[in-house]
Structure formats: structure tokens, C-alpha cells
XYZ file of C-alpha atoms in Angstrom:
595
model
C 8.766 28.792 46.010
C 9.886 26.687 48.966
C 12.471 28.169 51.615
C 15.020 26.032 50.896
C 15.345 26.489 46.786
C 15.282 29.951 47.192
C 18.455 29.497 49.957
C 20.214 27.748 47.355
C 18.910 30.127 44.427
C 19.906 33.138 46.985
C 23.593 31.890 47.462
C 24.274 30.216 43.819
C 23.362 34.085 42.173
C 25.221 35.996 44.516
C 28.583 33.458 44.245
C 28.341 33.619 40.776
C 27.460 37.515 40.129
C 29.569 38.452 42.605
C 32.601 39.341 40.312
C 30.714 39.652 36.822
C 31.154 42.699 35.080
C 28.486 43.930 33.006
C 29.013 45.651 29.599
C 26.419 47.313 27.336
C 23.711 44.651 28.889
C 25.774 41.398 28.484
C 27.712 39.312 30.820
C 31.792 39.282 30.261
C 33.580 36.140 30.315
C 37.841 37.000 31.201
C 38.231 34.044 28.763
C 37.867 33.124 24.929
C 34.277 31.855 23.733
C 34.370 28.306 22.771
C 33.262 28.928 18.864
C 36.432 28.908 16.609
C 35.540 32.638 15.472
C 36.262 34.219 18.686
C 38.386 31.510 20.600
C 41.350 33.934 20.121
C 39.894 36.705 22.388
C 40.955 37.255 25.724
C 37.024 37.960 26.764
C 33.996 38.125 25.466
C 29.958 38.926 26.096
C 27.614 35.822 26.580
C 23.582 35.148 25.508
C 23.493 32.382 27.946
C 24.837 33.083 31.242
C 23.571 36.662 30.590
C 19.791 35.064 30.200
C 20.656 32.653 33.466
C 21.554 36.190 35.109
C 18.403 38.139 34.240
C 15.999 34.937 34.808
C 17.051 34.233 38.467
C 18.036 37.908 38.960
C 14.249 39.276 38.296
C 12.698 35.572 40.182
C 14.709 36.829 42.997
C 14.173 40.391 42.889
C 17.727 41.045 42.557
C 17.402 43.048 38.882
C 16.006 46.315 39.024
C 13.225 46.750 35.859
C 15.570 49.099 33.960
C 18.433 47.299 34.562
C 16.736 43.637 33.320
C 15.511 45.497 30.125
C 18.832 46.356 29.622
C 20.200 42.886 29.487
C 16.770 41.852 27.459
C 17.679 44.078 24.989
C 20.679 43.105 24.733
C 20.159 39.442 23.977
C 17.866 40.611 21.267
C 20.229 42.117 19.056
C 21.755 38.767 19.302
C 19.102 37.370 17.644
C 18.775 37.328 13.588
C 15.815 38.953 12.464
C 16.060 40.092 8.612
C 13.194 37.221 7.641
C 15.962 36.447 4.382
C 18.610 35.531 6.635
C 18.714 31.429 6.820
C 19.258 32.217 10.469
C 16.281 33.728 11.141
C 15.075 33.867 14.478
C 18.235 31.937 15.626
C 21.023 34.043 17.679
C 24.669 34.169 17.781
C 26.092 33.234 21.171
C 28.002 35.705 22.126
C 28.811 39.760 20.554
C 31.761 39.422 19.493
C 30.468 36.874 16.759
C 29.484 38.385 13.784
C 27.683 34.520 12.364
C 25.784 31.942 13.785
C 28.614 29.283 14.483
C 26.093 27.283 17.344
C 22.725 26.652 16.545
C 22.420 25.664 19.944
C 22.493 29.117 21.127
C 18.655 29.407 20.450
C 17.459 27.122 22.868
C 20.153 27.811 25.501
C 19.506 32.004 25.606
C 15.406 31.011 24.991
C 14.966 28.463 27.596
C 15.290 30.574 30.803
C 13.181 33.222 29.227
C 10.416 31.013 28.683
C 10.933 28.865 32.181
C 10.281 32.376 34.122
C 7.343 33.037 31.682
C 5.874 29.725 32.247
C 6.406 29.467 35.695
C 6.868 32.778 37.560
C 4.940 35.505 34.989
C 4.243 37.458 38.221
C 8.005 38.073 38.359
C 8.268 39.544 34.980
C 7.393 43.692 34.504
C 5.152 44.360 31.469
C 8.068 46.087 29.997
C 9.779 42.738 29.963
C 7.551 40.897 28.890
C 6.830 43.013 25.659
C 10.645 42.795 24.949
C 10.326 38.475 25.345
C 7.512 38.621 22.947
C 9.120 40.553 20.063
C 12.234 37.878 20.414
C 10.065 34.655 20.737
C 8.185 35.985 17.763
C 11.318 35.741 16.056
C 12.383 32.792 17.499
C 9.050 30.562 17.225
C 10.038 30.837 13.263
C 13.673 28.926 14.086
C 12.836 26.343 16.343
C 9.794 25.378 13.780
C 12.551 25.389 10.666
C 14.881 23.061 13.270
C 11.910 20.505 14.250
C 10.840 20.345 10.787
C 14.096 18.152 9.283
C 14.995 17.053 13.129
C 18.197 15.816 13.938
C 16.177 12.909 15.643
C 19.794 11.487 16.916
C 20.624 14.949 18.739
C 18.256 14.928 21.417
C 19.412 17.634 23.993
C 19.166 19.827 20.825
C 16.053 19.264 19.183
C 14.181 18.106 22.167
C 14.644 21.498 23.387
C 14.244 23.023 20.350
C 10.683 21.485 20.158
C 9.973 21.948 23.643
C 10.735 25.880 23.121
C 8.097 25.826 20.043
C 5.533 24.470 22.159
C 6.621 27.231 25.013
C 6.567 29.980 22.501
C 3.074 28.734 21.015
C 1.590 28.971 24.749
C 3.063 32.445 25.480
C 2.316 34.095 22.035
C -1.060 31.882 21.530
C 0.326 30.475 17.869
C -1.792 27.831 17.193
C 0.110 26.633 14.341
C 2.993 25.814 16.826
C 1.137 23.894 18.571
C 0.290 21.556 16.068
C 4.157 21.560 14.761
C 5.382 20.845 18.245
C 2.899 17.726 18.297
C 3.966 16.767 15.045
C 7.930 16.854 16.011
C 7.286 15.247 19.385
C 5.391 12.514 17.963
C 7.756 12.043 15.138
C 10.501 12.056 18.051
C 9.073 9.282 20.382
C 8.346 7.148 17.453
C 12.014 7.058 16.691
C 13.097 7.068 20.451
C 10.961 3.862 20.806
C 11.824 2.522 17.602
C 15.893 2.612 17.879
C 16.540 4.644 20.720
C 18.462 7.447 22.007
C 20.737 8.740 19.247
C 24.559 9.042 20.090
C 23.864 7.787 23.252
C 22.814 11.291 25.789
C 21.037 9.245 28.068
C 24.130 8.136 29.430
C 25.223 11.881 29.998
C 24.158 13.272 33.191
C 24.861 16.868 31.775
C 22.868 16.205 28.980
C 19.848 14.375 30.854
C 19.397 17.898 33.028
C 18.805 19.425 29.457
C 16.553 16.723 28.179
C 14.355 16.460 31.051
C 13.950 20.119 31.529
C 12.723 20.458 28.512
C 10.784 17.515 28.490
C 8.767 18.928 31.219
C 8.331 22.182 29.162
C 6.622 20.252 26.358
C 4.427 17.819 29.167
C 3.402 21.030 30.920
C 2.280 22.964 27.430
C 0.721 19.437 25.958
C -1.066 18.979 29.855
C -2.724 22.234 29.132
C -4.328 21.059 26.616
C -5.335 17.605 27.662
C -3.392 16.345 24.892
C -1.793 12.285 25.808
C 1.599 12.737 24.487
C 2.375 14.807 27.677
C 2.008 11.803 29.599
C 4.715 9.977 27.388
C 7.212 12.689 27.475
C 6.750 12.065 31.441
C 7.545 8.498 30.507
C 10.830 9.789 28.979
C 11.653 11.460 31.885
C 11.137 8.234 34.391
C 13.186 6.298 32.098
C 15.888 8.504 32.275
C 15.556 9.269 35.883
C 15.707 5.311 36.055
C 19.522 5.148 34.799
C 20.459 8.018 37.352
C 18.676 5.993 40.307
C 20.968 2.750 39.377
C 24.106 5.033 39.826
C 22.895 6.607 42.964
C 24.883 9.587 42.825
C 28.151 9.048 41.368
C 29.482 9.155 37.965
C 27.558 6.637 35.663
C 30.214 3.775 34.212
C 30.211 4.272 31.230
C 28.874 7.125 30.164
C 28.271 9.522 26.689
C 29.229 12.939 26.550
C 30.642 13.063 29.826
C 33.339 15.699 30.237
C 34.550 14.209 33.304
C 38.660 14.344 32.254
C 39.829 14.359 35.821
C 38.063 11.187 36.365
C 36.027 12.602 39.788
C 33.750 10.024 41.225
C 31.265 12.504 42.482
C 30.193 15.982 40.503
C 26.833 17.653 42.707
C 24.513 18.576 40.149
C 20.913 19.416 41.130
C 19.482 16.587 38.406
C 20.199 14.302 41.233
C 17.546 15.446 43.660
C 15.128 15.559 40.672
C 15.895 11.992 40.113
C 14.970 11.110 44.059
C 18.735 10.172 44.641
C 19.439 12.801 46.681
C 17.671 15.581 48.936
C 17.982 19.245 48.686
C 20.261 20.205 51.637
C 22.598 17.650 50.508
C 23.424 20.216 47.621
C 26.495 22.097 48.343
C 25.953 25.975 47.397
C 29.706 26.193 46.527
C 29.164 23.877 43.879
C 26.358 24.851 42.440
C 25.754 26.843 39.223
C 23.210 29.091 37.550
C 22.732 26.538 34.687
C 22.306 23.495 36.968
C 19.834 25.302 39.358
C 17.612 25.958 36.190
C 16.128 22.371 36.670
C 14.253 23.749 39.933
C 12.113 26.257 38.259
C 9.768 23.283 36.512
C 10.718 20.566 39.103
C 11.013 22.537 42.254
C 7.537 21.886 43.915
C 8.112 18.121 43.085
C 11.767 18.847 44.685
C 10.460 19.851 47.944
C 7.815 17.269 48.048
C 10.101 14.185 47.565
C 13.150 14.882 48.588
C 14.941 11.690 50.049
C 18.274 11.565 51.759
C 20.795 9.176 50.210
C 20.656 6.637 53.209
C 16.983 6.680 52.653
C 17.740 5.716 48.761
C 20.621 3.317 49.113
C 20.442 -0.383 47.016
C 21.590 -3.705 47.103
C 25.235 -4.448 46.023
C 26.365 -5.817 43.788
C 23.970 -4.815 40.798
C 23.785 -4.442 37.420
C 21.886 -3.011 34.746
C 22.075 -2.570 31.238
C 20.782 0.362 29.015
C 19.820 0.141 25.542
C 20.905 3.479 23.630
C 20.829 3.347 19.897
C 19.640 0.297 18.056
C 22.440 -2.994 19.281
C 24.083 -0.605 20.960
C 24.113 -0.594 24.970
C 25.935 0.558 28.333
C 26.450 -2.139 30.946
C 27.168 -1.076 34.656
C 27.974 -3.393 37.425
C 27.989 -1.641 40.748
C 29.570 -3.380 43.898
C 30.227 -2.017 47.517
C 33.510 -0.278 46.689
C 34.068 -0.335 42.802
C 32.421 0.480 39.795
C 32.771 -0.808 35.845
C 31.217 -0.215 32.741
C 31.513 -0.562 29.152
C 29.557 0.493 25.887
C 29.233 -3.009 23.860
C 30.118 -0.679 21.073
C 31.330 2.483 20.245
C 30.827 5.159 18.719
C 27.152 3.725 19.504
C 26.120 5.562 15.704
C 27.581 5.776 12.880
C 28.963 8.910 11.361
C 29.642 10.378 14.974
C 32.904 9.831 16.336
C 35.343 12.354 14.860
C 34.873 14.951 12.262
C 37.244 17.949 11.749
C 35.153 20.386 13.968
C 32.771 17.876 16.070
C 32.652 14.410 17.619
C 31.805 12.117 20.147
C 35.079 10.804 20.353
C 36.845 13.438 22.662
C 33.758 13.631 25.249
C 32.932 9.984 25.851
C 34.064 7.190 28.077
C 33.315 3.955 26.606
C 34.851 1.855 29.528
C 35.576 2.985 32.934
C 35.980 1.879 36.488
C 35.474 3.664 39.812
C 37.010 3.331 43.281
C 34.709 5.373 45.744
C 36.233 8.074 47.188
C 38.848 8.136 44.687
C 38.849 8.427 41.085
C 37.152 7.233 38.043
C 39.931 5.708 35.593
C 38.891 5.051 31.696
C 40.739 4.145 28.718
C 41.921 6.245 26.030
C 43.337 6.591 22.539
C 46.556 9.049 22.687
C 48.284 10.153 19.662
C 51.359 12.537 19.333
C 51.679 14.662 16.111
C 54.623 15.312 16.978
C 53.881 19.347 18.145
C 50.354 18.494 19.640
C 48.994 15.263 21.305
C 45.394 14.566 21.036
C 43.884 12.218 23.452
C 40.325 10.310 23.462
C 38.673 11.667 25.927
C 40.256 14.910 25.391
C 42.616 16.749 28.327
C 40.112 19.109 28.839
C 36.852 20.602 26.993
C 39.139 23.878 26.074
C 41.865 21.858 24.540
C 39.913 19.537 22.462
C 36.347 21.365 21.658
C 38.052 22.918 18.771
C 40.047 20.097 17.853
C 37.804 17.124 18.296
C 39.779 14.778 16.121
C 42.817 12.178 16.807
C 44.469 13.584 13.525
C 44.746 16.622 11.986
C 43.910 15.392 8.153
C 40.344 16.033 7.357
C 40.106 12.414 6.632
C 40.208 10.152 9.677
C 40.673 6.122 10.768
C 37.161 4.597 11.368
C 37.863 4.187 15.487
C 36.305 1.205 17.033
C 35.580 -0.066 20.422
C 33.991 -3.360 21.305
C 33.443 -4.878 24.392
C 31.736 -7.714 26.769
C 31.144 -7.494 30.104
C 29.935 -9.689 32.620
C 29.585 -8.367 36.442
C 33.084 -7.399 37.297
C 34.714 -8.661 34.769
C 35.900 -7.042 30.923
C 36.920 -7.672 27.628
C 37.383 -4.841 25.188
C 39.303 -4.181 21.791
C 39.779 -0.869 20.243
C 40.828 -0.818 16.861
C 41.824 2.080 14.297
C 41.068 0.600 10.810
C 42.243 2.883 7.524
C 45.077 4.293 8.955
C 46.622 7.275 6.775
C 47.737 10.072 9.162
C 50.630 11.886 10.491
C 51.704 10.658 14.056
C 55.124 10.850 16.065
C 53.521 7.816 18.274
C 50.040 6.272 18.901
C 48.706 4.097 22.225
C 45.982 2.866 23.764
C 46.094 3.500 27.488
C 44.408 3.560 30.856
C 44.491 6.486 32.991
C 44.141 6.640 36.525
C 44.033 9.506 38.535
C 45.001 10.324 41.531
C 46.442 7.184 42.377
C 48.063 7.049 45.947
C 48.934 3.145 45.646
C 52.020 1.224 43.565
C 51.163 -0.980 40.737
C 52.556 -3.992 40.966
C 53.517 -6.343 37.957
C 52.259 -10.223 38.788
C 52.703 -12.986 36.280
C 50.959 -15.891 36.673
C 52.709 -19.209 36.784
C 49.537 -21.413 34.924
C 50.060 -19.443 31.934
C 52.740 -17.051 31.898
C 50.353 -14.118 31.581
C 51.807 -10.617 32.969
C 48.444 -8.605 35.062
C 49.447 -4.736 36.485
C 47.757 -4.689 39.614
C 46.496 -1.909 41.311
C 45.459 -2.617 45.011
C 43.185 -0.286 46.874
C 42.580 -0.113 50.562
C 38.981 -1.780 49.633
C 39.410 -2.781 46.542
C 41.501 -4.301 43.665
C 41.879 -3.866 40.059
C 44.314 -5.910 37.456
C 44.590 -5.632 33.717
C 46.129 -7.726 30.981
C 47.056 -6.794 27.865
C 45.150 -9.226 25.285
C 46.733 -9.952 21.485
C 46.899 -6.610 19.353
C 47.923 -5.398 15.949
C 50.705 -2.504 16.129
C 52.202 -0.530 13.317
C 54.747 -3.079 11.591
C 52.522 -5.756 11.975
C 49.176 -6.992 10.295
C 48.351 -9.720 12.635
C 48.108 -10.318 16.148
C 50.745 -10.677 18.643
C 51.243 -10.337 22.467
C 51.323 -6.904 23.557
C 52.563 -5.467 27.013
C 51.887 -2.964 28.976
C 54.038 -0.144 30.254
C 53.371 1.764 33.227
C 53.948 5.411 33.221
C 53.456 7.639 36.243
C 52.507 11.322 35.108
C 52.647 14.071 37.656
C 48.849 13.275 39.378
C 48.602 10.523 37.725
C 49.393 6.802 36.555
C 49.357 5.877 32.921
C 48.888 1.617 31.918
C 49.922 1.854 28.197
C 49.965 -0.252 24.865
C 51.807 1.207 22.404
C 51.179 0.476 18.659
C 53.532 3.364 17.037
C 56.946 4.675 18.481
C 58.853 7.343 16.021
C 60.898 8.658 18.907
C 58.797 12.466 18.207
C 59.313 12.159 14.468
C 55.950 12.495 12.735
C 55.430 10.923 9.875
C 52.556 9.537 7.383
C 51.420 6.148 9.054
C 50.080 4.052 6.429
C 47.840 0.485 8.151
C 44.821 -1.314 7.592
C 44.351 -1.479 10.929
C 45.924 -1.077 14.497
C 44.561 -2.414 17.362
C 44.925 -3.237 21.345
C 42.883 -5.328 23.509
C 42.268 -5.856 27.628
C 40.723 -7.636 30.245
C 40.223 -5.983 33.149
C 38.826 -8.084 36.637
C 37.552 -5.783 39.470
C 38.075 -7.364 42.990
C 35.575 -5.651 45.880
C 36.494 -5.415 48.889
C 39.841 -5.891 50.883
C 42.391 -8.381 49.688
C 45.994 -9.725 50.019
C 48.110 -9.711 47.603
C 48.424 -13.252 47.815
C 44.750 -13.571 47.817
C 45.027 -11.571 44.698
C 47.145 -13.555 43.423
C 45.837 -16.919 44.065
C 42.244 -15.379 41.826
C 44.340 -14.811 38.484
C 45.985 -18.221 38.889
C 42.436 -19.294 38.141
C 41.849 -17.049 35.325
C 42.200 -18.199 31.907
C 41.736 -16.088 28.333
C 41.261 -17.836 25.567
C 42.133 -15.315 22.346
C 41.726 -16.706 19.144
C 41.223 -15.272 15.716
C 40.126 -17.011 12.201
C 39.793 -16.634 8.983
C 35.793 -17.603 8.469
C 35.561 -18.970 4.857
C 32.586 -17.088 4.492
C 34.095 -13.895 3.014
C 37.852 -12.988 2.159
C 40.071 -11.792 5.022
C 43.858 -10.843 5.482
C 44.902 -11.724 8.965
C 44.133 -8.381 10.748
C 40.334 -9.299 9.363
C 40.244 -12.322 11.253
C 37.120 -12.840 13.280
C 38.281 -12.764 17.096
C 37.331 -15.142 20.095
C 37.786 -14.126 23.186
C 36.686 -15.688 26.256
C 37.525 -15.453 30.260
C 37.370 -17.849 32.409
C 37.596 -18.517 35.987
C 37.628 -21.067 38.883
C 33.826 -20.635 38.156
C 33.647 -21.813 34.647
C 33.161 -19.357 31.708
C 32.697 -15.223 32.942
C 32.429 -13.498 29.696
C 33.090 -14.004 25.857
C 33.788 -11.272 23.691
C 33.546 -12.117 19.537
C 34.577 -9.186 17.603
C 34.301 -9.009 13.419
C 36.391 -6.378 11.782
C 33.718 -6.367 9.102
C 30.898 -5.734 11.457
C 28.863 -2.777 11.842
């Protein structure tokens, strides 16, 4: 291992250890799990971080052998292992669960096991090693079940749980996993090439450190025996590692699965350096965690090697790129010296996975965002007050909104729509709700904006009457217009406004399509809906200057009845198009009826 990953690995165990308590061979968290079952416990004892603990704790000769065997045994009775049980070979996250309420936990307590077994066996006592065996024995049994009916549009998942197949038929010499794992993995970049990534986790920089660990995992087990689909998983990995390298380092715009609710610009994460963006003493040990840091155990010689600084690494401005995810679906990113934006063209970017009563897409995902460097990355939202709860999408925070994922509370929901266009530095997006029949007290579409040290300013432009809020930057500038919308009271489109709302940190740029004044009530609409445009100006400006640009600007937003199917008025097919001094920027032509 090279001097400088075992620094980091050094400091990043001994931060995080530091003040972990131990009980009966499990970590304790001082906080509630995050499965419903247990989420009313002040603590609990977890697989994961307990199997992050013992893997970098024996690498670093940190865990004594009776002491690691401890927390092995531990994590086994986690595991199911009455061959009846329908979880068999699966494990329950954490002790104080008494079912299976994450499949996921398989993979996640598995995968450092099988990285130290993989690539540090000298580390590992016999004892320990006996122990590993009698779980992944166990465990082979799951993962084959999962990779068997794959949820092909779920890769983090069931990428690692065929990666972990593979590991477990190298470690335990099972023969017939091998041939499984090839079957799954061929099966999977059929369907990858075919339509794509799923929900959309290659634009998910948490989610990408998952997938290309474990992508490795299955290259390194298919290299050893000569087999060419390990070359194409190493394909998968450049691709992805190709997204990262457009974004350099900071927060991809858009982005999938994101978690990023404060709207920071910059989050460290170890994937970076992997992806050539960044070099390994750029890495702040403060930062770093146990989890992340997993990513040098089957990089870290390729780490060391290639390691670039991000001067060495920087590219031209501006650029763009766009990403295909799922089918039609895509992310576009335009990058320029000082601002970022980006939009999903739709979303959710597959059916069937934006809200459901206990999981969606919807809460974690940013479908259109800018970024200022050096100070925050602002994205729009849906928020909706039930009168004793509001629910926002993107949540508040993954606590708040893991176990309530939805807008409502009804197990029945509005189908929730976003479409957009973007050209360069310039967007148009509408975000409908269509099959409205929910309790709210209120419901909005709005921008949020963290952080913000400047004063909007309101500027209407004489050409056309249209209001913009403005929201100047020392290096940069950013205005928004409302476009037409649909709110509650009305089923066609009229002008909308926006209202500006500072919030204690930060600034909220609003459309409102329900007020009840708190009141919640059943809300009964075909469909609601709010549109923008949003220009991003790099670089330093006057407001004059400023304001002389949007006297140029012109939006055309139009809607029609087709004649080629029937359509009340909030069906009408919808024209949009921006122009500036330039000619024609971008054109946005949304069908209520379209998939």
C-alpha cells in the first residue's frame, strides 16, 4: 500500500473510531436507524459501519484477532440462515431489527469483507477467514436469488449484488457462481447498452463510488479468468469516470440521487481522485469517511500512479455535455468560468419511480440546478404543506424525508412531471402535477438558494412588460421569469409571478398554485402546473448591463389544442421558445399526453 493512502486510511479510522462505542461486537449509532422498524430508537447497532470498522481496522493492524472475530461474529448472526427463510443468506442491517426491511444490507455488510479478501488476504487471521467463509456460503445463495430476476434499473444494487457473487465464487471456488455472475453481467450490459442507466445513478456521484467499486470487483474476478466481459465492465467504469471529468470536481448540474439539500458546490469524496480529477493530498482527512475511503482498496495502486492535481486537469470554459441515462431521457450541463446549469430533459427519467408511499426518486433528485463557485448550488423544488407537515422535493434532509418519500400522505399520488430544454446558459422548464386528489394547506413550485449574501432585485422589462428576479453575484448573474402556469382554480394557463421569500440562510423565488391560509383540505385538479426560464450571465456585470441583455430577450409561450386527439385546455400542447439579440436560444415543446 502506498504511504500516502495509508496516511489518509491512518487518520480517517482513528477520527471516526475515536468516539464509537462497541457493544456485544457491533458498532452503536447515538441515533435512530433509517428503516421504519427501528427509526423510533434513540440508538442502535450497525452491519455496515461495523464491517467498514473491522475491514480497515485488521488492513491497518488496528484490531486485535480476538477482538475482529468478535465483530465477525457478530455480523453473522445478522445474517438469515434457516435455508426456508425467503431471506436466506440476506442480513438485517442493524440488531435491533428483527426482519429484513433493506435488501441492500447484503451487499453493503459483504462488500468490505470480500474487498480485504480479494485484495489484502495476508491481513486476514485464519480464524477470520473461516468465520467469512461460513457467511459468504450463506450469502453466495442471496446474491444468486437477487441476480436471477435483476432489478436491471437499480444498478448500485444489483451491480453489486452480482459483483459480490462473482467475489464469493472466487473465494469459496463455486463454479456455478461463476457462470451466474456471467450470466447477470451479460444480461446487465445488454440492457445498459440497449436503454441505459435505469433511474438515472450515473448522474449520482454517491452512487457512481458504489457502481464502480464493484465494477472493478467483477473485472478483477472475470480478468482471472481471461474471460472479455471484464474488459467491458472497465468500459463502464471510463464512461462513468467520463461524466465526473466534465464536472471537474464540483457538484454535477443536474444530478440523480444526489442528497445534496444544502446546495454545497463542493463535497470531497475520494471517487474524485479515482476519476483523475483530483490528486490524493488534495483529500482533506477531516472530511473523509470509512465508506468513501473503501474505493482505495481496488483502485489504490492506480491512485498513486495517476494522481493529477486539479491545475494539471483543468478544461476549457464554457462547455457542455450531455448524458444519455434511460432511453429519451438525458442530463445536460453547461459549465462556464463562474456558473454552472443543468437540467434533466425529463423527469422522473423512468416510469414508476418518482414517489411511492415508502420509496422514490422524487425527494433525492435535482432535476435543474445552477451553481455559483464558491457559493451554493440552488435547484428547484416542489413544496407542499399538509397543513401539520410540509414535504418538499428534494427533501429538507435524508432523515426527514427517507421515511416519508412522498409529496402527499394518501397512498395514491399526482403523476409529477418535469420537462425541460436547455441550450448553453440558458433554460426552459415546466413542472406539472397531473391527477391531483390530495390533502394540502398550500402547494408551490420554488427555487431555493442558499446562502445567498446578495439582494434580489425585481427588473421589468420595458419591450414586453415581463417581470425577471435578479440575483447578481460578484462574478456572475442569474434572472428568472415566471412562464404561463395552471394553479388550483384554474384549468388553463395564465401569467404567474413570483414571490420572493427570504428564509433564515436562505432565499426562496416562489410560484404558488394553492393558498388555504394552513387549512388542509382535499384538492381536487387535473392538473397544476408552473413554468421558468432561467438565463445565467458569467462573469461580472452592471446592472444596467444586465438589464440592457433581457431587453433583448423574448419568450414566446403558446399552447394549442392539436386536432389530433381530444384536449381540455390544461391538455394543450405547449410552445415555448427564447429568444435573444442572437436569434432563437432554446425551444421547449411540452405534451401533457406524452410519456
Amino acid at each position: 500500500m502506498k504511504p500516502e493512502i495509508r496516511s489518509l486510511l491512518e487518520r480517517t479510522y482513528d477520527r471516526e473510531t475515536e468516539r464509537l462505542a462497541v457493544e456485544e461486537g457491533l458498532i452503536r449509532l447515538d441515533r435512530p436507524g433509517h428503516t421504519k422498524e427501528i427509526a423510533h430508537l434513540a440508538h442502535c447497532r450497525e452491519g455496515r459501519q461495523t464491517a467498514h470498522v473491522y475491514a480497515f481496522g485488521t488492513l491497518l493492524g488496528r484490531l486485535g484477532e480476538a477482538e475482529g472475530g468478535e465483530m465477525l461474529r457478530a455480523l453473522a448472526k445478522l445474517q438469515r440462515t434457516d435455508r426456508a427463510d425467503p431471506h436466506y443468506g440476506g442480513f438485517r442491517w442493524y440488531a435491533e431489527e428483527s426482519n429484513v426491511n433493506d435488501t441492500n444490507a447484503a451487499f453493503f455488510i459483504v462488500r468490505p469483507l470480500v474487498l480485504l479478501r480479494l485484495w489484502h488476504p495476508e491481513a486476514i487471521p485464519a480464524s477470520h477467514a473461516r468465520i467469512m467463509d461460513d457467511m459468504l456460503a450463506h450469502a453466495g445463495e442471496w446474491f444468486r436469488r437477487e441476480c436471477l430476476l435483476p432489478t436491471l434499473y437499480y444498478p448500485n444494487k444489483i451491480v453489486s449484488d452480482g459483483a459480490m457473487l462473482l467475489a464469493v465464487s472466487a473465494i469459496l471456488g463455486r463454479e456455478e457462481y461463476v457462470e451466474a455472475g456471467i450470466r447477470f453481467f451479460e444480461r446487465w450490459e445488454d440492457y445498459t447498452e440497449r436503454r441505459g442507466w435505469g433511474w438515472g445513478e450515473n448522474m449520482s456521484v454517491a452512487y457512481i463510488a458504489v457502481i464502480v467499486i464493484s465494477l472493478q470487483i467483477a473485472a478483477t474476478v472475470l480478468d482471472g479468468r481471461m474471460h472479455s466481459l471484464g474488459a467491458r465492465l472497465r468500459g463502464r467504469i471510463e464512461e462513468l469516470y467520463g461524466m465526473l471529468r466534465f464536472h471537474d470536481g464540483e457538484e454535477p448540474v443536474p444530478a440523480i440521487r444526489s442528497y445534496n439539500f444544502s446546495g454545497e458546490t463542493v463535497r470531497p469524496d475520494p471517487l474524485w481522485v479515482a476519476a483523475g480529477v483530483r490528486g490524493i493530498r488534495e483529500l482533506d482527512p477531516g472530511r473523509l469517511t470509512l465508506n468513501g475511503l473503501l474505493l482505495f482498496l481496488p483502485f489504490g495502486d492506480e491512485l498513486a500512479a495517476g494522481s493529477r492535481t486539479s491545475q494539471e486537469t483543468r478544461q476549457p470554459v464554457p462547455r457542455e455535455r450531455t448524458e444519455r441515462i434511460f432511453d429519451d431521457s438525458r442530463a445536460y450541463s453547461w459549465i462556464g468560468r463562474h456558473t454552472r446549469l443543468g437540467s434533466l430533459n425529463r423527469f422522473p427519467v423512468i416510469p414508476g419511480s418518482y414517489q411511492w408511499p415508502t420509496w422514490g426518486l422524487g425527494w433525492q433528485s435535482f432535476p435543474a440546478s445552477f451553481s455559483v463557485a464558491g457559493e451554493q448550488l440552488s435547484f428547484v423544488r416542489w413544496y407542499v404543506d399538509l397543513g401539520d407537515e410540509v414535504r418538499t422535493h428534494p427533501g429538507e434532509s435524508y432523515r426527514t424525508s427517507y421515511l416519508a418519500p412522498a409529496l402527499f400522505r394518501e397512498s395514491f399520488f399526482p403523476d409529477v412531471q418535469t420537462r425541460s430544454a436547455q441550450a448553453g446558459n440558458v433554460l426552459l422548464t415546466v413542472r406539472s402535477m397531473s391527477g391531483v386528489h390530495n390533502r394540502a394547506a398550500a402547494i408551490a413550485d420554488e427555487w431555493v438558494v442558499h446562502r445567498y449574501a446578495g439582494r434580489p432585485i425585481a427588473m421589468t422589462t420595458r419591450s414586453d412588460g415581463r417581470e425577471w428576479q435578479v440575483l447578481p453575484y460578484p462574478r456572475a448573474t442569474v434572472a428568472l421569469t415566471a412562464l404561463r402556469g395552471i394553479p388550483c382554480g384554474r384549468e388553463e394557463r395564465v401569467p404567474m409571478r413570483i414571490a420572493v421569500e427570504p428564509e433564515k440562510g436562505r432565499l426562496k423565488l416562489r410560484q404558488v398554485l394553492l393558498e388555504r391560509n394552513g387549512a388542509a383540505e382535499t384538492v381536487v385538479h387535473p392538473r397544476l402546473e408552473a413554468g421558468w426560464a432561467v438565463v445565467v450571465l458569467d462573469g461580472e456585470a452592471s446592472l444596467d448591463a444586465v438589464a440592457a441583455y433581457l431587453e433583448t430577450v423574448r419568450i414566446r409561450d403558446v399552447d394549442e389544442p392539436d386536432g389530433e386527439v381530444p384536449r381540455a385546455a390544461y391538455a394543450y400542447v405547449r410552445d415555448i421558445r427564447l429568444s435573444d439579440s442572437g436569434g432563437e436560444r432554446v425551444r421547449l415543446q411540452a405534451d401533457p399526453y406524452g410519456v
